[in-house]
mmCIF file of C-alpha atoms and ligand atoms in Angstrom:
data_model
loop_
_atom_site.group_PDB
_atom_site.id
_atom_site.type_symbol
_atom_site.label_atom_id
_atom_site.label_comp_id
_atom_site.label_asym_id
_atom_site.label_seq_id
_atom_site.Cartn_x
_atom_site.Cartn_y
_atom_site.Cartn_z
ATOM 1 C CA UNK A 1 16.894 35.212 55.478
ATOM 2 C CA UNK A 2 17.409 32.123 53.341
ATOM 3 C CA UNK A 3 19.701 32.126 50.279
ATOM 4 C CA UNK A 4 20.804 29.461 47.829
ATOM 5 C CA UNK A 5 23.217 28.843 44.972
ATOM 6 C CA UNK A 6 21.698 27.616 41.748
ATOM 7 C CA UNK A 7 22.612 26.998 38.155
ATOM 8 C CA UNK A 8 21.098 28.931 35.269
ATOM 9 C CA UNK A 9 21.949 27.471 31.843
ATOM 10 C CA UNK A 10 22.427 30.945 30.306
ATOM 11 C CA UNK A 11 24.437 32.600 33.076
ATOM 12 C CA UNK A 12 25.926 29.832 35.253
ATOM 13 C CA UNK A 13 26.138 29.805 39.084
ATOM 14 C CA UNK A 14 23.778 32.350 40.649
ATOM 15 C CA UNK A 15 22.916 33.457 44.185
ATOM 16 C CA UNK A 16 19.236 33.475 45.027
ATOM 17 C CA UNK A 17 16.873 34.632 47.725
ATOM 18 C CA UNK A 18 14.558 31.827 48.844
ATOM 19 C CA UNK A 19 11.205 33.340 49.716
ATOM 20 C CA UNK A 20 8.580 30.697 50.408
ATOM 21 C CA UNK A 21 8.178 28.655 47.261
ATOM 22 C CA UNK A 22 10.043 31.176 45.065
ATOM 23 C CA UNK A 23 13.707 31.930 44.341
ATOM 24 C CA UNK A 24 14.815 35.377 43.141
ATOM 25 C CA UNK A 25 18.120 36.256 41.474
ATOM 26 C CA UNK A 26 19.973 38.501 43.960
ATOM 27 C CA UNK A 27 22.672 39.542 41.478
ATOM 28 C CA UNK A 28 19.906 41.243 39.468
ATOM 29 C CA UNK A 29 19.599 43.719 42.334
ATOM 30 C CA UNK A 30 23.195 43.871 43.617
ATOM 31 C CA UNK A 31 25.855 42.269 41.438
ATOM 32 C CA UNK A 32 28.677 43.657 43.587
ATOM 33 C CA UNK A 33 27.508 41.715 46.654
ATOM 34 C CA UNK A 34 25.899 38.706 45.018
ATOM 35 C CA UNK A 35 27.967 38.260 41.842
ATOM 36 C CA UNK A 36 30.399 35.916 43.621
ATOM 37 C CA UNK A 37 29.825 33.470 46.497
ATOM 38 C CA UNK A 38 33.439 33.793 47.706
ATOM 39 C CA UNK A 39 33.309 37.577 47.733
ATOM 40 C CA UNK A 40 29.922 37.503 49.467
ATOM 41 C CA UNK A 41 31.355 35.425 52.361
ATOM 42 C CA UNK A 42 33.969 38.116 53.013
ATOM 43 C CA UNK A 43 31.670 41.138 52.992
ATOM 44 C CA UNK A 44 30.655 43.083 56.037
ATOM 45 C CA UNK A 45 27.000 43.972 56.600
ATOM 46 C CA UNK A 46 25.798 41.047 54.517
ATOM 47 C CA UNK A 47 22.399 40.915 56.267
ATOM 48 C CA UNK A 48 21.776 44.610 55.453
ATOM 49 C CA UNK A 49 22.906 44.155 51.871
ATOM 50 C CA UNK A 50 20.690 41.079 51.546
ATOM 51 C CA UNK A 51 17.668 42.930 52.964
ATOM 52 C CA UNK A 52 18.117 45.778 50.482
ATOM 53 C CA UNK A 53 18.615 43.436 47.519
ATOM 54 C CA UNK A 54 15.665 41.285 48.619
ATOM 55 C CA UNK A 55 13.358 44.308 48.711
ATOM 56 C CA UNK A 56 14.264 45.026 45.097
ATOM 57 C CA UNK A 57 14.064 41.514 43.639
ATOM 58 C CA UNK A 58 10.781 40.465 45.228
ATOM 59 C CA UNK A 59 8.866 42.509 42.638
ATOM 60 C CA UNK A 60 10.585 40.646 39.787
ATOM 61 C CA UNK A 61 9.887 37.232 38.336
ATOM 62 C CA UNK A 62 11.076 34.321 40.477
ATOM 63 C CA UNK A 63 11.673 30.655 39.823
ATOM 64 C CA UNK A 64 9.804 27.953 41.686
ATOM 65 C CA UNK A 65 11.935 26.246 44.378
ATOM 66 C CA UNK A 66 10.451 22.898 43.360
ATOM 67 C CA UNK A 67 11.671 23.420 39.787
ATOM 68 C CA UNK A 68 15.234 23.952 41.098
ATOM 69 C CA UNK A 69 15.230 21.102 43.623
ATOM 70 C CA UNK A 70 15.828 18.510 40.902
ATOM 71 C CA UNK A 71 18.618 16.245 39.666
ATOM 72 C CA UNK A 72 21.454 18.359 38.244
ATOM 73 C CA UNK A 73 21.465 18.768 34.457
ATOM 74 C CA UNK A 74 23.530 21.591 32.880
ATOM 75 C CA UNK A 75 20.724 22.268 30.412
ATOM 76 C CA UNK A 76 18.257 23.088 33.194
ATOM 77 C CA UNK A 77 18.155 25.329 36.282
ATOM 78 C CA UNK A 78 19.016 23.405 39.463
ATOM 79 C CA UNK A 79 20.356 23.940 42.981
ATOM 80 C CA UNK A 80 24.115 23.927 43.663
ATOM 81 C CA UNK A 81 26.061 23.255 46.862
ATOM 82 C CA UNK A 82 26.992 26.417 48.799
ATOM 83 C CA UNK A 83 30.708 26.015 48.207
ATOM 84 C CA UNK A 84 33.099 27.219 45.508
ATOM 85 C CA UNK A 85 36.764 27.940 46.375
ATOM 86 C CA UNK A 86 36.365 27.120 50.070
ATOM 87 C CA UNK A 87 37.826 24.135 51.888
ATOM 88 C CA UNK A 88 35.319 22.031 53.826
ATOM 89 C CA UNK A 89 36.499 21.066 57.309
ATOM 90 C CA UNK A 90 34.764 18.856 59.828
ATOM 91 C CA UNK A 91 34.704 18.460 63.583
ATOM 92 C CA UNK A 92 34.308 14.981 65.073
ATOM 93 C CA UNK A 93 33.064 13.384 68.273
ATOM 94 C CA UNK A 94 31.186 16.508 69.318
ATOM 95 C CA UNK A 95 28.082 14.512 70.358
ATOM 96 C CA UNK A 96 27.956 11.673 72.901
ATOM 97 C CA UNK A 97 26.330 9.373 70.319
ATOM 98 C CA UNK A 98 29.307 9.757 67.993
ATOM 99 C CA UNK A 99 31.760 9.017 70.835
ATOM 100 C CA UNK A 100 29.769 5.914 71.794
ATOM 101 C CA UNK A 101 29.522 4.537 68.225
ATOM 102 C CA UNK A 102 33.196 5.168 67.464
ATOM 103 C CA UNK A 103 34.368 3.527 70.678
ATOM 104 C CA UNK A 104 32.314 0.441 69.820
ATOM 105 C CA UNK A 105 33.388 0.186 66.168
ATOM 106 C CA UNK A 106 37.079 0.780 66.825
ATOM 107 C CA UNK A 107 39.320 -2.294 66.934
ATOM 108 C CA UNK A 108 41.585 -1.167 69.761
ATOM 109 C CA UNK A 109 41.489 2.609 69.197
ATOM 110 C CA UNK A 110 38.378 3.319 71.288
ATOM 111 C CA UNK A 111 40.139 5.371 73.938
ATOM 112 C CA UNK A 112 41.155 8.000 71.372
ATOM 113 C CA UNK A 113 37.498 8.897 70.859
ATOM 114 C CA UNK A 114 36.818 9.042 74.579
ATOM 115 C CA UNK A 115 39.850 11.295 75.108
ATOM 116 C CA UNK A 116 38.960 13.676 72.302
ATOM 117 C CA UNK A 117 35.349 13.960 73.518
ATOM 118 C CA UNK A 118 36.569 15.249 76.882
ATOM 119 C CA UNK A 119 39.681 17.191 75.744
ATOM 120 C CA UNK A 120 39.822 20.945 75.253
ATOM 121 C CA UNK A 121 41.175 20.547 71.720
ATOM 122 C CA UNK A 122 38.489 19.215 69.344
ATOM 123 C CA UNK A 123 38.995 16.763 66.517
ATOM 124 C CA UNK A 124 39.157 18.764 63.256
ATOM 125 C CA UNK A 125 39.917 17.339 59.832
ATOM 126 C CA UNK A 126 39.917 18.514 56.242
ATOM 127 C CA UNK A 127 36.819 16.876 54.749
ATOM 128 C CA UNK A 128 37.329 18.034 51.204
ATOM 129 C CA UNK A 129 37.183 20.631 48.527
ATOM 130 C CA UNK A 130 34.288 21.507 46.245
ATOM 131 C CA UNK A 131 35.152 18.771 43.727
ATOM 132 C CA UNK A 132 34.317 16.153 46.391
ATOM 133 C CA UNK A 133 31.041 17.805 47.395
ATOM 134 C CA UNK A 134 27.650 16.817 45.979
ATOM 135 C CA UNK A 135 24.992 19.482 45.730
ATOM 136 C CA UNK A 136 21.293 18.830 46.318
ATOM 137 C CA UNK A 137 19.997 15.764 44.429
ATOM 138 C CA UNK A 138 23.482 14.840 43.158
ATOM 139 C CA UNK A 139 24.882 11.422 44.017
ATOM 140 C CA UNK A 140 26.922 10.815 47.132
ATOM 141 C CA UNK A 141 29.115 7.727 47.048
ATOM 142 C CA UNK A 142 30.127 4.758 49.117
ATOM 143 C CA UNK A 143 33.611 3.374 48.623
ATOM 144 C CA UNK A 144 33.903 0.120 46.690
ATOM 145 C CA UNK A 145 36.553 -1.105 49.166
ATOM 146 C CA UNK A 146 34.237 -0.617 52.157
ATOM 147 C CA UNK A 147 31.351 -2.744 53.427
ATOM 148 C CA UNK A 148 29.936 -0.535 56.220
ATOM 149 C CA UNK A 149 28.928 3.013 55.315
ATOM 150 C CA UNK A 150 26.745 5.666 56.891
ATOM 151 C CA UNK A 151 25.576 9.202 56.294
ATOM 152 C CA UNK A 152 26.489 11.728 58.986
ATOM 153 C CA UNK A 153 23.929 14.534 59.096
ATOM 154 C CA UNK A 154 25.535 17.678 60.459
ATOM 155 C CA UNK A 155 24.946 21.372 60.902
ATOM 156 C CA UNK A 156 27.476 23.189 58.690
ATOM 157 C CA UNK A 157 28.800 26.695 59.265
ATOM 158 C CA UNK A 158 29.689 29.115 56.475
ATOM 159 C CA UNK A 159 32.540 31.230 57.826
ATOM 160 C CA UNK A 160 34.108 34.371 56.394
ATOM 161 C CA UNK A 161 37.895 34.783 55.942
ATOM 162 C CA UNK A 162 38.208 36.396 59.383
ATOM 163 C CA UNK A 163 36.188 33.661 61.096
ATOM 164 C CA UNK A 164 32.850 35.464 61.257
ATOM 165 C CA UNK A 165 29.795 33.200 61.237
ATOM 166 C CA UNK A 166 27.961 34.095 58.021
ATOM 167 C CA UNK A 167 25.342 31.372 57.637
ATOM 168 C CA UNK A 168 24.207 27.823 58.372
ATOM 169 C CA UNK A 169 23.559 24.989 55.962
ATOM 170 C CA UNK A 170 23.055 21.218 56.195
ATOM 171 C CA UNK A 171 25.854 18.767 55.489
ATOM 172 C CA UNK A 172 26.473 15.068 55.087
ATOM 173 C CA UNK A 173 29.864 13.736 56.246
ATOM 174 C CA UNK A 174 29.482 10.357 54.495
ATOM 175 C CA UNK A 175 31.807 7.882 56.208
ATOM 176 C CA UNK A 176 33.102 4.313 55.981
ATOM 177 C CA UNK A 177 32.787 2.822 59.452
ATOM 178 C CA UNK A 178 34.756 -0.351 58.761
ATOM 179 C CA UNK A 179 37.755 1.548 57.375
ATOM 180 C CA UNK A 180 37.909 3.992 60.286
ATOM 181 C CA UNK A 181 37.073 1.195 62.745
ATOM 182 C CA UNK A 182 40.013 -0.903 61.589
ATOM 183 C CA UNK A 183 42.460 1.844 62.542
ATOM 184 C CA UNK A 184 41.821 5.528 63.391
ATOM 185 C CA UNK A 185 44.823 6.430 61.206
ATOM 186 C CA UNK A 186 42.687 5.386 58.222
ATOM 187 C CA UNK A 187 40.325 8.289 58.949
ATOM 188 C CA UNK A 188 41.298 10.297 55.829
ATOM 189 C CA UNK A 189 40.410 7.293 53.642
ATOM 190 C CA UNK A 190 37.181 6.662 55.549
ATOM 191 C CA UNK A 191 36.155 10.291 55.248
ATOM 192 C CA UNK A 192 37.685 11.936 52.186
ATOM 193 C CA UNK A 193 36.964 10.569 48.730
ATOM 194 C CA UNK A 194 34.971 11.494 45.651
ATOM 195 C CA UNK A 195 31.322 12.063 46.608
ATOM 196 C CA UNK A 196 31.924 11.768 50.364
ATOM 197 C CA UNK A 197 30.229 15.042 51.237
ATOM 198 C CA UNK A 198 26.978 16.824 50.433
ATOM 199 C CA UNK A 199 25.924 20.373 51.302
ATOM 200 C CA UNK A 200 22.725 22.384 50.921
ATOM 201 C CA UNK A 201 20.018 22.787 49.845
ATOM 202 C CA UNK A 202 20.039 26.454 50.963
ATOM 203 C CA UNK A 203 21.812 28.535 53.605
ATOM 204 C CA UNK A 204 20.285 30.699 56.285
ATOM 205 C CA UNK A 205 22.077 33.871 57.338
ATOM 206 C CA UNK A 206 23.295 33.549 60.918
ATOM 207 C CA UNK A 207 21.452 36.639 62.133
ATOM 208 C CA UNK A 208 18.165 35.039 61.032
ATOM 209 C CA UNK A 209 18.631 32.149 63.479
ATOM 210 C CA UNK A 210 17.854 33.519 66.952
ATOM 211 C CA UNK A 211 18.786 30.319 68.797
ATOM 212 C CA UNK A 212 21.090 27.871 67.034
ATOM 213 C CA UNK A 213 20.860 25.482 70.000
ATOM 214 C CA UNK A 214 17.189 24.980 69.208
ATOM 215 C CA UNK A 215 17.862 23.670 65.680
ATOM 216 C CA UNK A 216 16.865 20.066 65.045
ATOM 217 C CA UNK A 217 18.680 17.859 62.527
ATOM 218 C CA UNK A 218 16.683 14.983 61.056
ATOM 219 C CA UNK A 219 17.867 12.026 59.003
ATOM 220 C CA UNK A 220 15.673 9.788 56.903
ATOM 221 C CA UNK A 221 16.973 7.057 54.605
ATOM 222 C CA UNK A 222 14.659 5.761 51.892
ATOM 223 C CA UNK A 223 15.169 2.368 50.266
ATOM 224 C CA UNK A 224 12.492 1.742 47.645
ATOM 225 C CA UNK A 225 9.236 2.121 49.531
ATOM 226 C CA UNK A 226 10.836 1.472 52.953
ATOM 227 C CA UNK A 227 12.602 3.688 55.487
ATOM 228 C CA UNK A 228 15.385 1.498 56.940
ATOM 229 C CA UNK A 229 16.502 4.221 59.321
ATOM 230 C CA UNK A 230 15.404 7.595 60.604
ATOM 231 C CA UNK A 231 16.528 9.638 63.565
ATOM 232 C CA UNK A 232 17.052 13.138 64.864
ATOM 233 C CA UNK A 233 19.317 15.177 67.120
ATOM 234 C CA UNK A 234 19.251 18.655 68.585
ATOM 235 C CA UNK A 235 22.205 21.032 68.251
ATOM 236 C CA UNK A 236 21.789 21.589 72.001
ATOM 237 C CA UNK A 237 23.105 18.024 72.499
ATOM 238 C CA UNK A 238 26.517 19.052 71.138
ATOM 239 C CA UNK A 239 29.197 19.017 73.829
ATOM 240 C CA UNK A 240 31.166 21.936 72.418
ATOM 241 C CA UNK A 241 30.218 25.469 71.471
ATOM 242 C CA UNK A 242 30.344 26.562 67.842
ATOM 243 C CA UNK A 243 32.578 29.444 68.922
ATOM 244 C CA UNK A 244 35.084 26.992 70.388
ATOM 245 C CA UNK A 245 35.155 24.911 67.174
ATOM 246 C CA UNK A 246 35.638 28.017 65.024
ATOM 247 C CA UNK A 247 38.399 29.358 67.229
ATOM 248 C CA UNK A 248 40.372 26.079 66.988
ATOM 249 C CA UNK A 249 39.787 25.906 63.222
ATOM 250 C CA UNK A 250 41.269 29.360 62.717
ATOM 251 C CA UNK A 251 44.406 28.634 64.781
ATOM 252 C CA UNK A 252 47.428 28.700 62.489
ATOM 253 C CA UNK A 253 45.245 28.685 59.363
ATOM 254 C CA UNK A 254 44.217 31.200 56.733
ATOM 255 C CA UNK A 255 41.070 30.871 54.655
ATOM 256 C CA UNK A 256 41.197 33.684 52.088
ATOM 257 C CA UNK A 257 37.848 32.667 50.560
ATOM 258 C CA UNK A 258 36.187 31.673 53.837
ATOM 259 C CA UNK A 259 35.609 28.065 54.861
ATOM 260 C CA UNK A 260 32.815 25.609 55.652
ATOM 261 C CA UNK A 261 32.817 23.661 58.906
ATOM 262 C CA UNK A 262 30.729 20.554 59.545
ATOM 263 C CA UNK A 263 30.088 20.420 63.281
ATOM 264 C CA UNK A 264 29.825 16.665 63.910
ATOM 265 C CA UNK A 265 27.044 14.130 63.952
ATOM 266 C CA UNK A 266 24.633 13.290 66.738
ATOM 267 C CA UNK A 267 22.849 10.607 64.691
ATOM 268 C CA UNK A 268 24.444 7.225 64.057
ATOM 269 C CA UNK A 269 22.326 4.338 62.705
ATOM 270 C CA UNK A 270 22.543 0.982 64.527
ATOM 271 C CA UNK A 271 25.521 -1.251 63.756
ATOM 272 C CA UNK A 272 23.581 -3.562 61.425
ATOM 273 C CA UNK A 273 22.793 -0.673 59.061
ATOM 274 C CA UNK A 274 24.860 0.178 55.994
ATOM 275 C CA UNK A 275 24.052 2.474 53.079
ATOM 276 C CA UNK A 276 23.338 0.756 49.769
ATOM 277 C CA UNK A 277 23.471 2.050 46.192
ATOM 278 C CA UNK A 278 20.015 3.357 45.302
ATOM 279 C CA UNK A 279 19.226 4.606 48.810
ATOM 280 C CA UNK A 280 18.070 8.203 49.108
ATOM 281 C CA UNK A 281 19.471 10.133 52.074
ATOM 282 C CA UNK A 282 17.393 13.032 53.347
ATOM 283 C CA UNK A 283 18.815 15.448 55.906
ATOM 284 C CA UNK A 284 16.368 18.052 57.126
ATOM 285 C CA UNK A 285 16.977 21.117 59.228
ATOM 286 C CA UNK A 286 13.548 22.763 59.039
ATOM 287 C CA UNK A 287 14.925 26.335 58.884
ATOM 288 C CA UNK A 288 17.253 25.329 56.002
ATOM 289 C CA UNK A 289 15.308 22.677 54.084
ATOM 290 C CA UNK A 290 15.906 19.068 53.052
ATOM 291 C CA UNK A 291 19.214 18.015 51.542
ATOM 292 C CA UNK A 292 18.358 14.983 49.422
ATOM 293 C CA UNK A 293 20.995 12.790 47.747
ATOM 294 C CA UNK A 294 20.843 9.414 46.033
ATOM 295 C CA UNK A 295 23.615 6.951 46.922
ATOM 296 C CA UNK A 296 25.839 5.595 44.162
ATOM 297 C CA UNK A 297 28.637 3.029 44.419
HETATM 298 O O1 DO4 M 1 36.471 10.556 64.706
HETATM 299 C C1 DO4 M 1 35.911 10.416 63.697
HETATM 300 C C2 DO4 M 1 35.036 11.377 63.036
HETATM 301 C C3 DO4 M 1 33.847 11.726 63.828
HETATM 302 C C4 DO4 M 1 32.848 12.471 63.052
HETATM 303 O O2 DO4 M 1 32.944 12.700 61.885
HETATM 304 C C5 DO4 M 1 31.646 12.933 63.768
HETATM 305 O O3 DO4 M 1 31.534 12.782 64.983
HETATM 306 O O4 DO4 M 1 30.804 13.516 63.103
HETATM 307 MG MG1 MG M 2 31.110 13.604 61.025
#
């Protein structure tokens, strides 16, 4: 089952059921479960609750997905990122391609990436909070003090406060390669800044994805009428298990509202590619949809 967060000018943030080309307001059927995204992440039996609410709302009027998948404007309905009070964390160097690219870009710190790829303990870092996250069609940013920037298309996990896997969404861990490449200790500056993350456009409940390994993540970058880069990766190429990443994330941490975890990128454009203002980044996971964001400086 596919859900989304969206904005309604009269009532604010709303949780919706995505059913084909239509979106139905789930709080209309069950405000206790779907009145709050944070509360929803902590509830047991969410799939059952969602099924029951879905059966009730499908007979009501829905909105067209295409009318919501538009640039955000508070006066009009539009999609929102699936994050509110949650922290967004990220795993790194979980795919061979990421290890390879980081080792090449790093001025002297290459062995750290090799070591972390093969170590039991994964690389985990705090990517941001909701104020740094762009929703669908909102601008992601490249830093003005960086000259080499890339999108990182990643499968993102929505996790409940006790670490249960609630749902999957798509994420973009936008990164400055020259800043991180100069010194791995600059990673927080390369990775965490205003507009450095995007999430959405919808989220699929975990029990609706029979085989997460089979998911394909696609990246397409549009520049005017050209496509300067496109690529894809399969979740099956990830070196680590999702369970392993989640178990390390929850060591010595508490997430009272749940948490989002980006699981690393398996797609890195060639070294002569950098994002430019005006580019449109499209990240598609067919079961979830296409997360589309323009790039601003
Ligand atoms: O080590 C740097 C971060 C790696 C990362 O973000 C990724 O592999 O996706
Ligand atoms: Mg990443």
